[in-house]
Coordinates of C-alpha atoms in Angstrom, one line a residue:
X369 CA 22.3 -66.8 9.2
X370 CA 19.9 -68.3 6.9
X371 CA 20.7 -71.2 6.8
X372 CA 20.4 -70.9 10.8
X373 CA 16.8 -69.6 10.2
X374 CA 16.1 -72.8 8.1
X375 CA 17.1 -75.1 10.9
X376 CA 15.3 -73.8 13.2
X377 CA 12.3 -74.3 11.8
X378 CA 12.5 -78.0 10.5
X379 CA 12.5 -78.8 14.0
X380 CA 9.7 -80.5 15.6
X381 CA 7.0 -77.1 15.6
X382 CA 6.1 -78.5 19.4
X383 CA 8.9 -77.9 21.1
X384 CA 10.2 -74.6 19.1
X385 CA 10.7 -71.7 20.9
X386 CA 7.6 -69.9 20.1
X387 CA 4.9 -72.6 20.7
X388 CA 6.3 -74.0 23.9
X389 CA 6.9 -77.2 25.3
X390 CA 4.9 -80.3 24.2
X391 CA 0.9 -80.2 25.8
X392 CA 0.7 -76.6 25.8
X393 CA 1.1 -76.3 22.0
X394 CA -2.8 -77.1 22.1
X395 CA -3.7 -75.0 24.6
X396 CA -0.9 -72.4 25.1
X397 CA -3.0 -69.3 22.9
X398 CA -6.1 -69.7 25.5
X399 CA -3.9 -69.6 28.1
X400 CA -1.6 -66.8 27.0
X401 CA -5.0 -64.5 26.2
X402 CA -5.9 -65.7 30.5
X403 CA -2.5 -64.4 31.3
X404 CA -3.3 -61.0 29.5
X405 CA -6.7 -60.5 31.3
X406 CA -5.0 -61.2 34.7
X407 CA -2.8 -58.4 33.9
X408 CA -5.8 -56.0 32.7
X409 CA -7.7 -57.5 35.7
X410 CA -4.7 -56.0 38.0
X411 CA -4.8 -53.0 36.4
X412 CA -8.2 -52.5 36.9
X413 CA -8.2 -53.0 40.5
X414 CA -5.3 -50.6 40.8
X415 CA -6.6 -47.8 39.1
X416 CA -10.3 -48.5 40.9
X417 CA -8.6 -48.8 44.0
X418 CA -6.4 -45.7 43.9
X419 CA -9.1 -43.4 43.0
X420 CA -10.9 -44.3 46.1
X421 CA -7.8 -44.0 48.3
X422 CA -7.0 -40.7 46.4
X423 CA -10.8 -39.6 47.1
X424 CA -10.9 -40.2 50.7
X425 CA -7.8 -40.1 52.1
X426 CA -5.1 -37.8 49.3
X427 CA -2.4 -40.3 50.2
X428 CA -1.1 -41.4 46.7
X429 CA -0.2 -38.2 45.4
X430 CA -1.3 -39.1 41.9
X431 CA -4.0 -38.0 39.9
X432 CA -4.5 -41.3 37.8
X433 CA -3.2 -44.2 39.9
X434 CA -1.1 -46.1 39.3
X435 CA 0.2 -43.8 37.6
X436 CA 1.4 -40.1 37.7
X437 CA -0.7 -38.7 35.2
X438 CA -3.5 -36.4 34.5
X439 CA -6.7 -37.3 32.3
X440 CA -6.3 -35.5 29.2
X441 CA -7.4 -36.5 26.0
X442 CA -5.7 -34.7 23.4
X443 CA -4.1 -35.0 20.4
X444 CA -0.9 -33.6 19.1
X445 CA 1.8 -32.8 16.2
X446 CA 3.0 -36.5 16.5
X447 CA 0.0 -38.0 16.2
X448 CA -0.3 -39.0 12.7
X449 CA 3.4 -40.3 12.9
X450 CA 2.6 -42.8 15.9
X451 CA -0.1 -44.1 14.1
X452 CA 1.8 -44.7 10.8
X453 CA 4.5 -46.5 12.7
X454 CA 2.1 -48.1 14.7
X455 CA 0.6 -49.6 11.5
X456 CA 3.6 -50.1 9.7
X457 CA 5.5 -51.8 12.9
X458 CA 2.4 -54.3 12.8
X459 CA 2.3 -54.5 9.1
X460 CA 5.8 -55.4 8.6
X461 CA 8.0 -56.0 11.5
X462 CA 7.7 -59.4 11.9
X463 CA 8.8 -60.1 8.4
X464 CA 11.4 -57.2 8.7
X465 CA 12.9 -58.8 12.1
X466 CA 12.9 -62.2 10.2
X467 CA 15.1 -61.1 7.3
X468 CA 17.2 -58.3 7.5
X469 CA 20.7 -58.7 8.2
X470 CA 21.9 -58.5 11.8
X471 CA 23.5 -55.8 11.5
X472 CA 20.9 -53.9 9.5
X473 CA 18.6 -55.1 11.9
X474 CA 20.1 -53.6 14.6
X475 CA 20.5 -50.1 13.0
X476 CA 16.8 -50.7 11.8
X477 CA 15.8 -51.3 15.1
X478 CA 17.4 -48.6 16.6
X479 CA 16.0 -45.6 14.2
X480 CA 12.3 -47.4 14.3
X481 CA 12.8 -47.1 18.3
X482 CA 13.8 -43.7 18.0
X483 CA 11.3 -42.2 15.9
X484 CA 8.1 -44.2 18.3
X485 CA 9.7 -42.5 21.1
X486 CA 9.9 -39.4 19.4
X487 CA 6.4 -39.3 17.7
X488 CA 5.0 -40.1 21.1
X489 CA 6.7 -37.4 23.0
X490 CA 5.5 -34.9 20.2
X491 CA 2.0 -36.0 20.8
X492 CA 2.1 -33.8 23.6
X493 CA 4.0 -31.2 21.8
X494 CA 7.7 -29.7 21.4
X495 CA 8.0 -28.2 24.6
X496 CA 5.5 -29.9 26.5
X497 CA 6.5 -33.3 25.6
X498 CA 10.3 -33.2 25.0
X499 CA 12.1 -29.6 25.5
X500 CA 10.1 -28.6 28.9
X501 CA 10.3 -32.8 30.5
X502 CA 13.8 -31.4 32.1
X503 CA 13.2 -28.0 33.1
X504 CA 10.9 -28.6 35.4
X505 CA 11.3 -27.5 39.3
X506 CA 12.7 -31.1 40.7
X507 CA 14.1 -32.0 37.4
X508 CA 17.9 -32.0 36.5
X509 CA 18.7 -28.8 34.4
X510 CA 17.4 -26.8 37.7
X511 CA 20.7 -27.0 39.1
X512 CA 23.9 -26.7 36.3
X513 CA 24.8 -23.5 37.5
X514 CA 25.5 -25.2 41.2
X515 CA 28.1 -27.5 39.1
X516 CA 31.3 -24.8 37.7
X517 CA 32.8 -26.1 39.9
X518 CA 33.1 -29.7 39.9
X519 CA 35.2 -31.3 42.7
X520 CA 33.3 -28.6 45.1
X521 CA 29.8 -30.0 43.8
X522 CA 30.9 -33.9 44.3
X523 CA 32.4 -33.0 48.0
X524 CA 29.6 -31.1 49.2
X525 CA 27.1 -33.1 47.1
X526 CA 25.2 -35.0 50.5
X527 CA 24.9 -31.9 52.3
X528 CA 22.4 -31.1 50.0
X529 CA 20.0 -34.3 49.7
X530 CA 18.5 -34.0 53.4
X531 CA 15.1 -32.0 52.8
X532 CA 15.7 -29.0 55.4
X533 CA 19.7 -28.5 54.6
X534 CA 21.2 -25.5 53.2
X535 CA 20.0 -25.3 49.2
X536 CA 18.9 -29.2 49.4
X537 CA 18.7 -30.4 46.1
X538 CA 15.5 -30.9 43.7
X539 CA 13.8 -34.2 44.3
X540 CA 15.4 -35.8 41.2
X541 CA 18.8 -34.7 41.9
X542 CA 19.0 -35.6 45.4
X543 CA 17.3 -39.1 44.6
X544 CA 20.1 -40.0 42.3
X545 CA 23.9 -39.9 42.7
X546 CA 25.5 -37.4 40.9
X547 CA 26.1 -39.2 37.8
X548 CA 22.3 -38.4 36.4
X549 CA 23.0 -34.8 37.2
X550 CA 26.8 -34.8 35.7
X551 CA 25.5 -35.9 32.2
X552 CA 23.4 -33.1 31.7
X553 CA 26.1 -30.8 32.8
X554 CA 28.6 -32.1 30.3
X555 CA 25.7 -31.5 27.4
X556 CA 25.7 -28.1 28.9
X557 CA 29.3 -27.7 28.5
X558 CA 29.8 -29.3 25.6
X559 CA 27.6 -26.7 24.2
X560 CA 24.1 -28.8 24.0
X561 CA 22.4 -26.1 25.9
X562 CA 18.8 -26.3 27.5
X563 CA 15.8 -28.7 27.4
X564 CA 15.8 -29.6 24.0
X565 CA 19.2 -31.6 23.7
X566 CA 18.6 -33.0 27.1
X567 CA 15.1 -34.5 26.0
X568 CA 17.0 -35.2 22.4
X569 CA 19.8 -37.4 24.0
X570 CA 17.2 -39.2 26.4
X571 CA 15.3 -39.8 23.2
X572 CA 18.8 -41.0 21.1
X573 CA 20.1 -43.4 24.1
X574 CA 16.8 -44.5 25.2
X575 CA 16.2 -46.0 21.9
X576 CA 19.3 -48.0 22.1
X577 CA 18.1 -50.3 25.4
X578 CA 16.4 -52.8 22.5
X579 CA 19.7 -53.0 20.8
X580 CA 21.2 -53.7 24.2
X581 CA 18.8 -56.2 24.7
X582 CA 18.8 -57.8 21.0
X583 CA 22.9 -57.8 21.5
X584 CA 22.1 -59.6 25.1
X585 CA 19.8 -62.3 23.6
X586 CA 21.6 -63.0 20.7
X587 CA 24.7 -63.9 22.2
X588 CA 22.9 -66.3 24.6
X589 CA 19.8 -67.4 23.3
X590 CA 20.5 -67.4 19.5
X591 CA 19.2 -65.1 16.9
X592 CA 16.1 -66.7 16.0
X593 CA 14.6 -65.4 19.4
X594 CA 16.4 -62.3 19.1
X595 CA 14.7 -61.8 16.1
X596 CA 11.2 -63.0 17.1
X597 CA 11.3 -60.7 20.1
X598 CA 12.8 -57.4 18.3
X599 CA 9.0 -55.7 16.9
X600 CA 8.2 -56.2 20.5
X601 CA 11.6 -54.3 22.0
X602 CA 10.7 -51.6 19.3
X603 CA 6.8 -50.9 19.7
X604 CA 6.8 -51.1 23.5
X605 CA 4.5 -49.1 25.6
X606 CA 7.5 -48.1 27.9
X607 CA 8.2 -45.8 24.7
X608 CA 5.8 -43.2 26.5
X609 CA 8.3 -42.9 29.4
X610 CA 11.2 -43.3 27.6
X611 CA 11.5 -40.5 26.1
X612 CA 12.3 -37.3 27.7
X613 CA 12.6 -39.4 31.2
X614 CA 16.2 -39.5 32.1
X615 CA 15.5 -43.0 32.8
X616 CA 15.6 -43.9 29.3
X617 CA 19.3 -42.5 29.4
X618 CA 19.7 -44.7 33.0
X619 CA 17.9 -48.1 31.3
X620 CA 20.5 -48.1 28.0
X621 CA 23.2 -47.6 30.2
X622 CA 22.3 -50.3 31.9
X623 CA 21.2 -52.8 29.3
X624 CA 24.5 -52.2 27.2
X625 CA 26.4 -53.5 30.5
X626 CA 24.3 -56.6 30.8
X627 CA 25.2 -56.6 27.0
X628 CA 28.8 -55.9 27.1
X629 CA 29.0 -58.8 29.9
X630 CA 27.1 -61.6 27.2
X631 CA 29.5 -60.5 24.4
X632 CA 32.2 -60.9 27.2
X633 CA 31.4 -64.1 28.3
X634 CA 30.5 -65.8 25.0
X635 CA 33.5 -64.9 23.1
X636 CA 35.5 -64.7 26.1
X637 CA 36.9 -61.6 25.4
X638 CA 38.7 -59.6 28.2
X639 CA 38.1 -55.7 26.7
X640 CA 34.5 -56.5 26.7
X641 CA 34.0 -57.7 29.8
X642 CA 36.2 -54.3 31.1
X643 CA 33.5 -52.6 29.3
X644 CA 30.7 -54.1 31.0
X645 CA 32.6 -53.5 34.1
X646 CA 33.5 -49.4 33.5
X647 CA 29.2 -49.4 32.3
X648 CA 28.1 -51.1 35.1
X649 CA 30.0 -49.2 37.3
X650 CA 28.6 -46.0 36.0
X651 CA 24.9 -47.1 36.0
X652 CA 25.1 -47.7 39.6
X653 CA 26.1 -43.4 39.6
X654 CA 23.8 -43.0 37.7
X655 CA 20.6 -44.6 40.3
X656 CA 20.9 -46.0 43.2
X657 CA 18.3 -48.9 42.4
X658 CA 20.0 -50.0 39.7
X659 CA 22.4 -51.6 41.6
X660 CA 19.9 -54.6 41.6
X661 CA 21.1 -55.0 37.8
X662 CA 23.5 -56.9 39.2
X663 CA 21.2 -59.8 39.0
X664 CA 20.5 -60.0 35.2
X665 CA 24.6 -59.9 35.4
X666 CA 24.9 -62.6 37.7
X667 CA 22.4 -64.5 35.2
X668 CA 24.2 -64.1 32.1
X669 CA 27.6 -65.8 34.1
X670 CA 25.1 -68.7 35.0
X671 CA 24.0 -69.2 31.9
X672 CA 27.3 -68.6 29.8
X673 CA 29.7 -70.6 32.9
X674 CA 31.1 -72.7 30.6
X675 CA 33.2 -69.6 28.9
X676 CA 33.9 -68.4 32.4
X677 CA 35.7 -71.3 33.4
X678 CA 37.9 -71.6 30.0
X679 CA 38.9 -68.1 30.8
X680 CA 38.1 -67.1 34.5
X681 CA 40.6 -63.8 33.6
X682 CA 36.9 -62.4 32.4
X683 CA 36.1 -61.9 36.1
X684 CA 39.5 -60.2 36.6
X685 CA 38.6 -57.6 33.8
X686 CA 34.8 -57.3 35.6
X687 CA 35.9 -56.6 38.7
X688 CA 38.7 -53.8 37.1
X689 CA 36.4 -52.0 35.0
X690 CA 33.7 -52.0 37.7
X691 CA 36.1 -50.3 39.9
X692 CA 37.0 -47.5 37.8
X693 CA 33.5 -45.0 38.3
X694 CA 33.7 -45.8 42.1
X695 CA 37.0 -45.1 42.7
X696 CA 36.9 -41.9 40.4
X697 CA 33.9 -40.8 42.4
X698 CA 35.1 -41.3 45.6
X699 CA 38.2 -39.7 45.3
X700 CA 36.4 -36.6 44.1
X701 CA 34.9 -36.9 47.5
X702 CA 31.3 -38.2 47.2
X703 CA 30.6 -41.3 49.5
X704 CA 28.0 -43.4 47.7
X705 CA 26.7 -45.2 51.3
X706 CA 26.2 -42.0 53.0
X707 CA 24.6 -40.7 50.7
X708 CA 21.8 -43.5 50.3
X709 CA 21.1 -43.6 53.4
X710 CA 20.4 -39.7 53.8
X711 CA 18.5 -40.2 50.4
X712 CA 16.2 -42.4 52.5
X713 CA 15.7 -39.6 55.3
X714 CA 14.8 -37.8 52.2
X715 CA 12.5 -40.1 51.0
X716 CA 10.7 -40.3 54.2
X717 CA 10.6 -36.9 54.3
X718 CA 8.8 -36.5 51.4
X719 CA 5.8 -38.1 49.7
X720 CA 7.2 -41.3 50.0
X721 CA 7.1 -41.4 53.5
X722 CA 2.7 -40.6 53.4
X723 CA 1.9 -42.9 50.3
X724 CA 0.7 -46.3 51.8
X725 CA 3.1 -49.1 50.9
X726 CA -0.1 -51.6 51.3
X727 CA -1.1 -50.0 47.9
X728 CA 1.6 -49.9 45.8
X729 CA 3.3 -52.5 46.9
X730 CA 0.7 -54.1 44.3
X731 CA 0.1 -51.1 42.2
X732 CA 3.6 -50.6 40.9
X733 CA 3.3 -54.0 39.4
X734 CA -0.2 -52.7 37.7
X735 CA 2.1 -49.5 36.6
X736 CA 4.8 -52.4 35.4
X737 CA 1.6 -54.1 33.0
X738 CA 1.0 -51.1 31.6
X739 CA 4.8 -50.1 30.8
X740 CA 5.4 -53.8 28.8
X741 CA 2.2 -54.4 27.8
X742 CA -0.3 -57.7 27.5
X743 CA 2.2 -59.2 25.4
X744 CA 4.5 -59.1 28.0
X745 CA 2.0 -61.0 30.2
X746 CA 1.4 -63.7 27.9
X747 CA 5.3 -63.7 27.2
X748 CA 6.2 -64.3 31.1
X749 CA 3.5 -66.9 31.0
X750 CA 5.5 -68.9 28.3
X751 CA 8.8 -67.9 30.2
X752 CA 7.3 -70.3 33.7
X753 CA 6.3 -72.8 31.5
X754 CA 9.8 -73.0 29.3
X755 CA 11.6 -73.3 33.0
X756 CA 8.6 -75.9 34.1
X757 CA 9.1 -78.4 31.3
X758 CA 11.7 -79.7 29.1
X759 CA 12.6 -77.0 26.4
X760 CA 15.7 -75.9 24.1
X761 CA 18.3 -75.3 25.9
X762 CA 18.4 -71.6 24.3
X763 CA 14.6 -70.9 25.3
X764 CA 15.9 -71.7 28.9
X765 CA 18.5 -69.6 28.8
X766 CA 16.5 -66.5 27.5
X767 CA 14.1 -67.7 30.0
X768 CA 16.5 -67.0 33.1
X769 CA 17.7 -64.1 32.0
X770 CA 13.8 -62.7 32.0
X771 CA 12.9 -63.9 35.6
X772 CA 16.2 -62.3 36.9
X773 CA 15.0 -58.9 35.4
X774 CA 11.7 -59.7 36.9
X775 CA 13.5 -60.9 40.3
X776 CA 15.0 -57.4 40.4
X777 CA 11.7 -55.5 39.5
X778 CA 10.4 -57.4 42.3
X779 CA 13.4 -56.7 45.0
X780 CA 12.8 -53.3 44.1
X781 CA 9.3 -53.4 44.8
X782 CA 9.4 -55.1 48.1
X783 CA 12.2 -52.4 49.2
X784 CA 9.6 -49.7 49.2
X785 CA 11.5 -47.1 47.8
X786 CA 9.6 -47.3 44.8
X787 CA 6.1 -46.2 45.5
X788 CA 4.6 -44.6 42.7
X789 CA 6.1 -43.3 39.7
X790 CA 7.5 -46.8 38.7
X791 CA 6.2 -46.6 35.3
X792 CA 9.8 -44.5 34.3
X793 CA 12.3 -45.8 37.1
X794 CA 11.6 -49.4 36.4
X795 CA 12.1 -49.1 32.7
X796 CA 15.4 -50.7 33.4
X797 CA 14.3 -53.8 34.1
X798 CA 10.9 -53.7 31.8
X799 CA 13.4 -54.3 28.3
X800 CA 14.2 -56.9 30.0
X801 CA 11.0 -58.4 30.7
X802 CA 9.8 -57.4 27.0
X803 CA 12.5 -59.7 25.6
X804 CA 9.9 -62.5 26.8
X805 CA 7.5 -62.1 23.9
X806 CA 10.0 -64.1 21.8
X807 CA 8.0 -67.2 22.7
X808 CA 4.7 -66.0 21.5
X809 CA 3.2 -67.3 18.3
X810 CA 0.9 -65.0 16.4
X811 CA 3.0 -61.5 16.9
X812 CA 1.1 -59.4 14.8
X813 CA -1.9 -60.1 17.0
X814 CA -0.1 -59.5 20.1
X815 CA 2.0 -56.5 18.8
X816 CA -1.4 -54.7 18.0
X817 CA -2.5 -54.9 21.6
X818 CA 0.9 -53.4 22.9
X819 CA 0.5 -50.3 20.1
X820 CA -2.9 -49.6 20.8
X821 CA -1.9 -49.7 24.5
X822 CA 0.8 -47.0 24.1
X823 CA -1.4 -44.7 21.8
X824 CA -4.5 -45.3 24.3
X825 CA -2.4 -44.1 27.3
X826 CA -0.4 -41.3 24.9
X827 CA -3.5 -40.0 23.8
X828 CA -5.6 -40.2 26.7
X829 CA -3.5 -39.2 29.7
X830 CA -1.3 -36.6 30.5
X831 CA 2.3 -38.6 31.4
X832 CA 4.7 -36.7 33.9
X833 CA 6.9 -37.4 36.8

């Protein structure tokens, strides 16, 4: 591992990973720092914008726009422990990410994750920012007592999502498939009873998405940019949502089967890439958008085809441990198509059917900025001009596996069945997208803007969904 370190950097400093290809070495800072005022100048106009639409014509539904969110400056229990690992994750990451052993990285990365998430939740609180997140009236927990009886829930589950039906569902639990909801039952009846282990297990699987992603990028990219880009995975401003948001919970599920798939494909090994199957398989139970992480899968085969076509019996074991959570699912009797399409009655039903698509169309991306951060900005910056111009071959393939995330962020924009509130669905495909700050130089400067962000928005708004 060292000694991999060490060759790395005797290379020619132009054309490593983190100061980009040769005649933007000179320039590339200036133009990164451009990059991150675009994405503040977006933000800007979103949040202007909004509160004029909100003011006149009380079609976004949201009190902050882009995002749901009240003004509230406040501080809380957590505070002091979000600004300690704010300081320390600046102070000594870097250096930390550069020399620990994998595997202690990995664990180290993991526990640092878990307590930023955490001290930001207690920010606003016990209850208020981790116990209560679940309890709420659309929210999960609402409905455990409708679940004794499993095969009765699963068969009758879509003649609940239309708004207007007999008992429909809360919003959350009629926008997902039952998966979501099943997880919290089984925490129920395993004995993890209430709000508290629900937020708690969001919290402890949420934090593993950067492992995922470190995993991911290690088995195709090499570990010198797994390394560089791990403070950034940590000490992301998606941390806010992560959370208590039962989207954290969806977004490690699906990062471990992106994952699962680069471990599969690089080592050509066949239980992996059943693994990465069964967990894919299960994500897309888990949301119906996140079907579209089919697309970072399809770019880790592209990138890693050569251990595909030694051993094509990889796609044999996909396609088997994909199958499983479908066919389990619809034998119990729920019908996945049917019941997207009524969830899209639903949706138009709803608040999705008044807020104006010409607005967030643009404004989820605004909510996206916020969620990775200016870093982030600068990173996907790098990540056009890697894919423009001659570079490493293992810069490209990081590079590929960031615009497919970003691809999919996009596909699910453009659907429209993501207006508003994107800030916690699309933290599936943000880790992705944060893995990009591997090419930045300087990542002390740049991890002190995406810290401050998170405590700014933590601090000064009131998150909820």
């Amino acid at each position: 591992m060292t000694r991999s370190l060490r060759s790395d950097a005797g290379r020619d400093p132009r054309r490593a990973p983190g100061r980009g290809p040769r005649g933007d070495a000179g320039r590339g800072p200036r133009r990164d720092l451009y990059a991150a005022c675009a994405a503040a100048l977006l933000v800007t106009a979103a949040v202007l914008a909004g509160r004029r639409i909100q003011a006149t014509r009380h079609t976004l539904f949201v009190h902050w726009p882009p995002l749901l969110a009240e003004w509230d400056p406040h501080l809380g229990p957590g505070t002091p422990a979000a600004v300690l690992l704010a300081a320390a994750g600046v102070a000594y990451g870097p250096s930390l990410a550069a020399r620990l052993p994998w595997r202690a990285l990995l664990v180290a990365a993991w526990a640092a994750a878990t307590a930023w998430i955490l001290s930001l939740a207690l920010v606003d609180g016990w209850h208020r920012g981790v116990a209560g997140r679940l309890t709420t009236r659309e929210e999960y927990l609402r409905v455990i007592g409708r679940f004794h009886d499993l095969p009765a829930a699963l068969r009758d589950f879509t003649r609940h999502i239309v708004a207007g039906a007999p008992d429909p569902w809360p919003a959350h639990v009629a926008g997902h498939p039952p998966g979501a909801t099943l997880t919290f039952v089984l925490l129920d009846r395993a004995g993890l009873h209430g709000g508290g282990w629900a937020g708690l297990w969001c919290v402890l699987t949420g934090a593993t998405a950067c492992v995922a992603v470190l995993v991911a990028v290690r088995a195709l990219a090499g570990e010198t940019l797994a390394r560089r880009a791990a403070p950034f995975l940590v000490l992301a401003p998606a941390a806010v949502w992560t959370g208590t948001s039962a989207d954290g919970w969806f977004a490690a599920a699906a990062a471990w089967s992106v994952a699962l798939l680069a471990l599969a494909v690089t080592r050509r090994s066949l239980p992996w890439a059943a693994a990465s199957g069964l967990l894919f398989g299960l994500t897309c139970y888990l949301s119906y958008g996140l079907t579209l992480m089919a697309l970072p899968g399809a770019a880790v085969l592209w990138v890693a085809r050569d251990g595909v076509r030694r051993r094509p019996a990889l796609l044999l074991a996909l396609l088997a441990g994909l199958a499983v959570v479908p066919a389990a699912f619809t034998l119990a009797g729920f019908d996945w198509w049917t019941a997207y399409r009524l969830l899209e009655i639903r949706y138009r039903q709803g608040v999705g059917g008044i807020r104006p698509y010409g607005y967030w169309v643009w404004a989820d991306l605004a909510a996206a900025v916020l969620i990775t951060g200016p870093a982030t900005a600068a990173g996907l910056r790098r990540t056009a001009t890697v894919l423009a111009h001659r570079a490493p071959p293992a810069a490209v393939r990081l590079a590929v596996l960031v615009c497919a995330a970003l691809l999919a962020l996009l596909a699910a924009d453009l659907s429209g069945m993501s207006k508003a509130e994107t800030e916690r669905i699309w933290l599936p495909f943000a880790v992705w997208l944060l893995a990009a700050c591997a090419y930045l130089p300087r990542p002390r400067a740049w991890l002190t803007a995406q810290v401050l962000l998170a405590l700014l928005l933590n601090h000064l708004l009131l998150t909820g969904w």
